[in-house]
XYZ file of C-alpha atoms in Angstrom:
225
model
C 128.884 240.265 199.152
C 129.318 237.648 196.428
C 132.326 235.016 196.568
C 132.574 232.099 193.467
C 135.781 229.898 194.682
C 136.668 227.586 191.834
C 132.426 226.964 191.328
C 131.269 224.228 189.047
C 127.705 222.950 187.620
C 126.801 219.802 186.122
C 122.937 219.335 185.345
C 121.522 215.942 185.466
C 121.439 216.164 181.480
C 125.339 216.586 181.753
C 125.515 219.437 180.419
C 127.994 221.445 182.228
C 126.922 225.042 182.789
C 130.261 226.328 184.537
C 133.675 225.205 184.745
C 135.791 226.510 187.304
C 134.403 229.998 188.397
C 136.074 231.943 190.772
C 134.411 235.660 191.414
C 134.535 238.481 193.834
C 132.303 241.478 194.438
C 132.343 243.465 196.545
C 129.272 245.345 198.724
C 128.454 248.109 197.097
C 129.797 247.759 193.621
C 128.050 247.628 190.035
C 128.706 244.921 187.982
C 126.832 243.881 184.414
C 127.475 239.931 183.564
C 127.737 239.521 179.186
C 128.153 236.438 177.516
C 125.924 234.429 174.364
C 123.184 232.392 175.234
C 124.158 229.464 177.407
C 127.552 231.223 178.043
C 126.673 229.835 182.152
C 124.580 233.419 183.420
C 121.222 231.728 183.908
C 123.098 229.251 185.915
C 125.031 231.734 187.885
C 122.142 233.216 189.170
C 120.493 230.933 190.201
C 123.330 229.500 192.525
C 123.533 233.403 193.914
C 120.034 232.608 194.309
C 120.561 229.031 196.002
C 117.833 227.999 193.806
C 120.467 225.345 192.515
C 123.580 224.307 194.497
C 127.213 223.638 192.771
C 128.596 220.661 192.132
C 132.023 221.597 193.188
C 133.630 224.851 194.413
C 131.916 227.126 197.637
C 129.899 230.161 197.512
C 129.623 232.928 199.766
C 126.449 235.520 199.285
C 126.317 238.333 202.193
C 127.341 236.214 204.864
C 125.984 233.290 203.985
C 127.797 229.786 202.942
C 125.103 228.471 200.344
C 127.200 225.178 200.274
C 125.962 224.661 204.036
C 123.110 226.409 204.286
C 119.967 224.094 205.126
C 116.384 224.593 203.822
C 115.302 226.643 206.197
C 117.322 229.306 206.128
C 116.405 230.161 202.011
C 113.341 232.208 202.633
C 115.859 234.311 205.369
C 118.578 234.584 202.914
C 116.600 235.600 200.092
C 115.182 238.969 201.504
C 118.320 239.979 201.558
C 118.020 239.982 197.585
C 115.971 241.850 195.959
C 115.506 240.171 192.457
C 114.311 242.036 188.739
C 113.214 240.048 186.088
C 112.565 240.077 181.771
C 109.611 239.377 182.182
C 108.377 241.815 184.748
C 106.680 238.751 186.489
C 103.643 241.237 188.409
C 100.676 239.550 189.710
C 97.766 240.725 187.870
C 95.105 241.404 189.551
C 96.830 243.633 192.030
C 97.213 246.919 191.167
C 101.017 248.874 191.104
C 100.485 249.704 195.215
C 100.099 245.839 196.003
C 102.179 244.123 193.557
C 105.329 246.282 195.452
C 102.953 246.305 199.122
C 103.218 241.673 197.917
C 107.313 241.269 198.641
C 106.798 242.886 202.709
C 103.564 241.627 202.917
C 104.996 238.473 203.123
C 107.783 238.769 205.446
C 105.048 239.725 208.367
C 106.241 243.448 208.193
C 103.814 246.096 210.477
C 101.019 247.192 208.139
C 102.378 250.839 209.295
C 105.883 250.248 208.297
C 104.461 249.386 204.814
C 101.888 252.541 204.439
C 105.237 254.479 205.270
C 107.490 252.251 203.012
C 105.592 252.005 199.550
C 104.353 255.651 198.875
C 107.938 256.194 199.582
C 108.910 253.594 196.895
C 106.170 254.973 194.291
C 107.557 258.525 194.929
C 111.334 257.612 193.880
C 110.357 255.914 190.477
C 107.570 258.422 189.662
C 105.229 255.685 189.719
C 102.939 257.524 192.282
C 100.312 259.019 189.752
C 100.135 254.610 188.521
C 99.077 253.672 192.402
C 95.457 251.997 191.997
C 96.583 251.053 188.122
C 96.941 247.226 187.212
C 99.619 245.491 185.385
C 97.323 245.470 182.094
C 96.682 249.511 182.503
C 100.783 250.244 182.353
C 103.240 250.434 179.768
C 106.264 247.737 179.502
C 108.614 250.507 180.899
C 106.057 251.298 183.491
C 105.849 247.625 184.228
C 109.656 247.158 184.659
C 109.914 250.083 187.644
C 107.010 248.259 189.612
C 109.175 244.731 189.482
C 112.096 247.142 190.704
C 109.576 248.729 193.065
C 109.451 245.336 194.224
C 112.921 244.364 194.233
C 113.566 247.768 195.670
C 111.108 247.469 198.693
C 112.506 245.177 201.330
C 115.784 247.484 201.487
C 118.342 244.523 199.853
C 121.688 244.831 200.037
C 121.655 242.872 196.823
C 119.784 243.309 193.255
C 120.513 241.003 190.969
C 119.037 242.467 188.034
C 117.833 239.306 184.630
C 118.185 240.996 181.229
C 115.499 243.842 182.824
C 115.569 245.668 179.543
C 115.077 242.859 177.740
C 111.352 243.489 177.108
C 111.037 247.573 176.825
C 111.684 249.673 174.272
C 115.872 250.520 173.771
C 114.758 254.107 175.244
C 113.277 252.889 178.461
C 116.231 250.372 178.982
C 118.646 253.325 179.844
C 116.317 254.692 181.776
C 116.301 251.647 184.536
C 120.037 250.888 184.223
C 119.722 254.757 185.255
C 117.638 254.562 188.058
C 119.701 251.145 189.237
C 122.500 253.323 188.912
C 121.210 255.603 190.916
C 120.156 253.019 193.744
C 123.937 251.480 193.528
C 125.162 255.098 194.904
C 123.544 254.458 197.699
C 124.844 251.505 198.579
C 123.372 248.783 197.228
C 125.340 246.451 195.196
C 123.749 245.738 191.877
C 124.783 242.293 189.620
C 123.378 242.640 186.169
C 122.801 240.470 183.582
C 122.401 241.964 180.170
C 123.161 241.113 176.241
C 123.218 244.789 175.134
C 126.271 245.728 174.945
C 125.088 249.423 174.177
C 124.210 249.691 177.532
C 127.729 248.392 178.896
C 129.601 250.577 176.994
C 127.143 253.738 177.669
C 127.819 252.692 181.810
C 130.781 252.474 181.943
C 130.934 249.669 185.033
C 132.705 246.508 185.551
C 132.052 243.861 182.848
C 132.864 239.866 183.552
C 132.067 237.764 180.413
C 131.148 234.286 180.253
C 131.809 231.910 177.678
C 131.268 228.091 177.975
C 131.150 227.890 181.417
C 134.420 230.319 182.192
C 135.094 233.669 182.821
C 136.897 234.790 179.466
C 137.238 238.485 181.042
C 136.045 240.675 184.265
C 137.200 244.338 183.032
C 136.626 247.390 184.728
C 136.273 250.658 182.589
C 138.736 253.367 183.963
C 135.636 256.290 184.115
C 133.995 254.113 186.735
C 136.464 253.906 189.130
């Protein structure tokens, strides 16, 4: 699903964000990425999403060679990836239903498919009763579930969760990761960036630790095998 081979990234400012990173994530894995601020986590995600290109090394994601990818291919490539952000990024003047449906509408899928798919996602995430609510009417946990629904609605093969629990209460954090775990059981690859070590220790998944742009540990909890 994801393969980094000796990847480095140096920004124009001279910042060395990644240095010789090699990482393979197989289809269907659930992987936590942890590390202090400035460790390279955000750069890793930007490279996976092809928002940035590597200064050295090669990257393959979901069958695409990102080094050779043409600009016109990027939107098609990104349709296979769902992204959940810390700050939700919901559209404030859209209801829960429309925020989730929007991810489908921009890909020009038939309206009849949207009418089937969105209610299914709402039910999956226990949001049916909030379908007509606007983001300001939702709790932080509900907003994050809407964001997760938007990431899920295109049935992506990979979900990247970038600090998805950073703006919600600790007890709700476990709920979000539990949902991601259930999604993972259906075959979706999950890559979750987090600084919350309680979550990491609770869910017993593979943990990749970055420090100063390098992978310093890559461990699999035996209970997750």
